[in-house]
Amino acid sequence: MKPSRNKVIITCAITGSVHTPSMSPHLPVTPDEIARSAIEAAEAGAAIVHLHARQPDTGQPTQDPALYAQFLPRIKAASDVVINITTGGSPVLPLADRMAPALRFKPEVASLNMGSMNFGMYELLERFKTFSHTWERPYLEGSNDLIFKNTFKDIEHILTACGDNGTRFEIECYDIGHLYTAAHFVDRKLLKPPFLIQSVFGIRGGIGTHPEDVMMMKRTADRLFGADYTWSVLAAGRKQTPLATMAATMGGNVRVGLEDSLWDGPGELARSNADQVRRIRRILEDLSLQIATPDEARAILQLKGGRDVAF
């Protein structure tokens, strides 16, 4: 099932593993900050919030379920937003750790990367020179020799283990080959329609951000999946808003948020996730597009509903 031409799902990625806390004072780090930021993003118009956790004292990425337990119930109690828990977590974490929160809390949606890849963040060191925590600089420096491991075996394990809980997936495709990997798992009946294909642009090691890249990803997904999928786009850094706008004009959905971009304009840090949601919402509404509610997103993606999660 595809969304209607004038109904757009906004996903907001609240805090991820790429950016370190020193890069922006507005990046949510503590459970309280993550909960508040997710609720604000939902109030601004996000139908889905995509969630990671961080160590409260250092901001280091973590998949500790005990930290997720401090913000998931708060978000659910304050909003009907669809909650999407990462299984990516961080490129430096082992698979068992990455999967732990999604297995324990059985969310409506979990993200799932479709392939191993180079995942270069080291170029951020050209812009940022000072860091507050000892792990940050080595984390970025080491990404010039970092493989984000997502083997066929890993993907099969996540699809089977999380799928058994009724969780559907945000299928993250960083390149054309990832679309073919998704099609492989469709053929094996491990990935079942309808599914959400999140095309990711602008990560060093994945596809670029040229408009031709966006169109090629869309054409390929259309050919492989036909009417069985819903398409969404996220772009890293300053390309976030332009590519989201392009995707929406092509009938797609959009993802914004501080996980993917810290910016709200040239040289201007976004002050909150909600600010980024409001910005893309204004653009979409100026294009005469309507914003999907959480329940409309559930219907489009055929999710199990917020009552059937384990938090």
XYZ file of C-alpha atoms in Angstrom:
311
model
C 0.000 0.000 0.000
C 1.288 3.473 -0.846
C 0.232 6.725 0.804
C -1.985 8.989 -1.223
C -0.237 11.652 -3.264
C -1.094 14.402 -0.794
C -0.450 12.605 2.525
C 3.118 12.635 3.880
C 4.556 10.740 6.852
C 7.143 12.774 8.767
C 9.648 10.717 10.748
C 11.862 12.543 13.231
C 15.170 10.942 14.276
C 15.748 12.346 17.747
C 19.374 11.553 18.602
C 21.662 9.156 16.777
C 25.165 7.744 16.768
C 26.840 9.918 14.133
C 26.948 13.295 15.862
C 28.753 13.724 19.167
C 27.380 15.961 21.935
C 30.108 18.574 21.574
C 28.956 19.357 18.032
C 25.712 20.897 19.244
C 24.419 21.962 22.663
C 20.911 21.160 21.408
C 21.442 17.424 20.854
C 19.275 15.427 23.315
C 21.422 13.214 25.518
C 19.738 12.350 28.832
C 16.547 10.263 29.022
C 14.647 13.363 30.091
C 15.947 15.350 27.106
C 15.210 12.521 24.677
C 11.654 12.094 25.999
C 10.939 15.816 25.909
C 12.409 16.220 22.431
C 10.410 13.281 21.044
C 7.159 14.591 22.518
C 7.823 18.068 21.113
C 8.579 16.596 17.672
C 5.292 14.691 17.763
C 3.407 17.817 18.738
C 5.060 19.617 15.816
C 3.766 17.030 13.343
C 6.003 13.958 13.355
C 3.979 10.748 12.965
C 6.997 8.570 13.831
C 9.935 9.188 16.159
C 13.120 7.175 15.609
C 15.019 6.621 18.851
C 18.543 5.885 20.057
C 19.884 6.161 23.608
C 22.990 7.814 25.008
C 24.992 7.635 28.201
C 23.628 10.579 30.224
C 27.016 11.708 31.553
C 29.053 11.532 28.341
C 26.555 11.328 25.478
C 28.215 8.150 24.198
C 25.879 5.978 22.083
C 24.501 3.000 23.984
C 21.837 0.348 23.527
C 21.328 -0.247 27.247
C 17.637 -1.203 27.613
C 17.598 0.321 31.104
C 18.083 3.760 29.541
C 15.372 3.151 26.942
C 13.061 2.201 29.805
C 13.469 5.714 31.196
C 12.061 7.479 28.125
C 9.877 5.056 26.144
C 6.944 4.966 28.624
C 7.043 8.746 28.976
C 6.759 9.277 25.246
C 3.943 6.740 24.957
C 2.026 8.300 27.847
C 2.262 11.818 26.422
C 1.652 11.111 22.725
C 0.154 8.639 20.254
C 3.262 8.957 18.050
C 4.614 5.765 16.459
C 7.827 4.746 18.211
C 10.663 3.351 16.108
C 13.658 1.841 17.948
C 17.004 1.485 16.214
C 18.710 -1.850 15.657
C 21.646 0.045 14.143
C 22.598 1.671 17.417
C 26.205 2.437 16.591
C 28.707 0.964 14.104
C 31.001 0.040 17.004
C 28.456 -2.014 18.969
C 28.010 -5.795 18.581
C 24.774 -7.085 17.084
C 23.407 -8.520 20.330
C 23.686 -5.118 22.008
C 22.178 -3.341 19.013
C 19.130 -5.615 19.021
C 18.500 -5.680 22.764
C 16.061 -2.733 23.061
C 13.907 -3.780 20.092
C 13.696 -7.351 21.397
C 12.762 -6.277 24.903
C 10.283 -3.509 24.106
C 8.670 -4.940 20.935
C 8.041 -1.576 19.224
C 5.715 -1.000 16.293
C 8.728 -0.191 14.105
C 12.466 -0.894 14.261
C 15.123 0.344 11.871
C 17.166 -2.202 9.932
C 20.246 -1.501 7.812
C 20.454 -3.472 4.564
C 24.173 -4.013 4.266
C 27.703 -3.756 5.601
C 29.437 -0.572 4.517
C 32.211 1.915 5.083
C 30.779 4.533 7.435
C 33.028 7.576 7.396
C 32.487 10.359 9.915
C 36.102 11.549 10.063
C 35.483 14.571 7.802
C 33.544 16.172 10.644
C 36.927 16.788 12.266
C 37.544 19.482 9.653
C 34.669 21.497 11.103
C 34.838 20.623 14.803
C 38.101 21.029 16.703
C 37.112 20.978 20.387
C 35.314 18.164 22.205
C 33.974 17.848 25.736
C 34.415 14.090 26.166
C 37.433 11.866 25.664
C 35.645 9.337 23.427
C 34.494 11.810 20.782
C 37.642 12.586 18.793
C 38.890 8.964 18.628
C 35.382 7.864 17.628
C 35.423 10.183 14.617
C 39.087 9.575 13.765
C 38.571 5.815 13.793
C 35.769 5.972 11.264
C 38.278 6.097 8.398
C 38.901 2.412 9.145
C 35.376 1.414 10.192
C 33.049 -1.130 8.656
C 29.432 -0.946 9.804
C 28.713 -4.685 9.877
C 25.302 -5.831 8.651
C 25.786 -9.220 7.020
C 23.076 -11.350 5.424
C 23.123 -13.476 8.573
C 22.732 -10.390 10.777
C 19.817 -9.091 8.724
C 18.074 -12.468 8.735
C 18.452 -12.688 12.511
C 16.928 -9.238 13.086
C 14.072 -9.870 10.654
C 13.215 -13.162 12.320
C 13.683 -12.212 15.963
C 11.968 -8.817 15.836
C 9.403 -9.834 13.245
C 8.168 -12.562 15.581
C 7.121 -9.749 17.951
C 4.962 -8.098 15.298
C 7.505 -5.334 14.752
C 7.715 -3.924 11.245
C 10.828 -2.310 9.844
C 12.197 0.966 8.591
C 14.421 -0.583 5.914
C 17.441 1.724 5.670
C 19.083 1.611 2.238
C 22.293 3.608 1.856
C 22.938 2.520 -1.721
C 21.372 0.772 -4.703
C 22.760 -2.603 -3.660
C 20.849 -2.343 -0.387
C 17.592 -2.240 -2.341
C 18.557 -5.503 -4.007
C 19.369 -6.982 -0.599
C 15.901 -6.008 0.590
C 14.426 -7.648 -2.518
C 16.412 -10.790 -1.702
C 14.755 -10.993 1.711
C 11.365 -10.332 0.145
C 11.975 -13.283 -2.165
C 12.838 -15.392 0.880
C 9.588 -14.222 2.521
C 11.453 -12.863 5.532
C 10.560 -9.270 4.666
C 6.834 -9.026 4.181
C 4.907 -6.171 2.587
C 3.918 -3.530 3.117
C 7.282 -2.171 4.181
C 8.930 1.208 4.566
C 12.022 1.811 2.448
C 14.078 4.661 3.906
C 16.566 5.834 1.260
C 19.597 7.376 2.952
C 21.733 9.954 1.154
C 24.983 11.700 1.979
C 26.766 9.308 4.347
C 30.403 8.833 3.321
C 30.432 5.263 2.074
C 26.890 5.328 0.708
C 25.126 6.984 -2.216
C 25.551 10.729 -2.775
C 23.063 13.580 -2.672
C 22.690 14.524 -6.330
C 19.059 14.683 -7.537
C 19.930 11.921 -10.013
C 20.834 9.709 -7.028
C 17.422 10.297 -5.511
C 15.620 9.529 -8.762
C 17.701 6.389 -9.348
C 16.888 5.068 -5.867
C 13.199 5.728 -6.438
C 13.134 4.149 -9.893
C 14.954 1.070 -8.642
C 12.674 0.659 -5.632
C 9.592 1.059 -7.839
C 10.869 -1.634 -10.175
C 11.780 -4.043 -7.374
C 8.836 -3.547 -5.040
C 5.967 -2.072 -7.056
C 2.991 -1.293 -4.836
C 4.351 -3.261 -1.858
C 6.349 -0.450 -0.295
C 6.201 3.070 1.083
C 9.132 5.314 0.173
C 10.829 7.816 2.447
C 14.016 9.869 2.197
C 16.568 11.151 4.671
C 19.671 13.135 3.802
C 22.613 13.954 6.010
C 23.682 17.458 6.899
C 22.736 20.486 4.839
C 21.021 18.353 2.192
C 18.336 17.252 4.638
C 15.676 19.805 3.689
C 16.348 20.004 -0.086
C 16.205 16.229 -0.580
C 13.215 15.811 1.721
C 11.396 18.435 -0.314
C 12.355 16.718 -3.554
C 11.127 13.366 -2.242
C 7.804 14.840 -1.195
C 7.248 16.312 -4.655
C 7.885 12.812 -6.032
C 5.172 11.310 -3.827
C 7.474 10.189 -1.017
C 7.695 10.657 2.706
C 10.393 12.397 4.723
C 12.696 11.977 7.698
C 14.314 14.877 9.517
C 15.893 15.279 12.946
C 19.114 15.935 14.805
C 20.360 12.391 14.190
C 20.723 13.242 10.510
C 21.488 16.965 10.563
C 22.372 19.467 13.275
C 21.570 22.395 11.004
C 18.616 24.681 10.397
C 20.258 26.844 7.740
C 23.748 27.900 6.627
C 25.889 28.069 9.761
C 22.820 27.982 12.015
C 22.369 25.102 14.435
C 18.853 23.742 14.799
C 17.679 24.402 18.328
C 15.443 21.352 18.536
C 14.042 18.397 16.659
C 10.663 20.112 16.743
C 12.146 23.062 14.846
C 13.201 20.742 12.037
C 9.763 19.103 11.953
C 8.053 22.493 11.816
C 10.372 23.626 9.045
C 9.673 20.648 6.769
C 5.983 20.749 7.666
C 5.739 24.366 6.490
C 7.373 23.413 3.209
C 5.097 20.425 2.688
C 1.966 22.409 3.450
C 3.120 25.168 1.087
C 3.244 22.423 -1.552
C -0.425 21.629 -0.748
C 0.533 18.316 0.841
C -1.149 17.017 3.981
C 0.727 15.675 7.009
C -0.118 12.129 8.093
C -1.204 11.640 11.687
C 0.257 8.758 13.699
C -2.882 6.693 13.160
C -2.787 7.411 9.426
C 0.848 6.283 9.380
C -0.182 3.102 11.210
C -2.823 2.420 8.571
C -0.443 3.076 5.675
C 2.282 0.842 7.132
C -0.145 -1.712 8.636
C 1.413 -1.502 12.091
C 0.227 -3.507 15.089
C -0.666 -0.424 17.146
C 0.676 1.228 20.263
C -1.221 -1.064 22.655
C 0.810 -4.097 21.596
C 4.261 -2.873 22.562
C 6.116 -3.922 25.730
C 6.532 -0.570 27.429
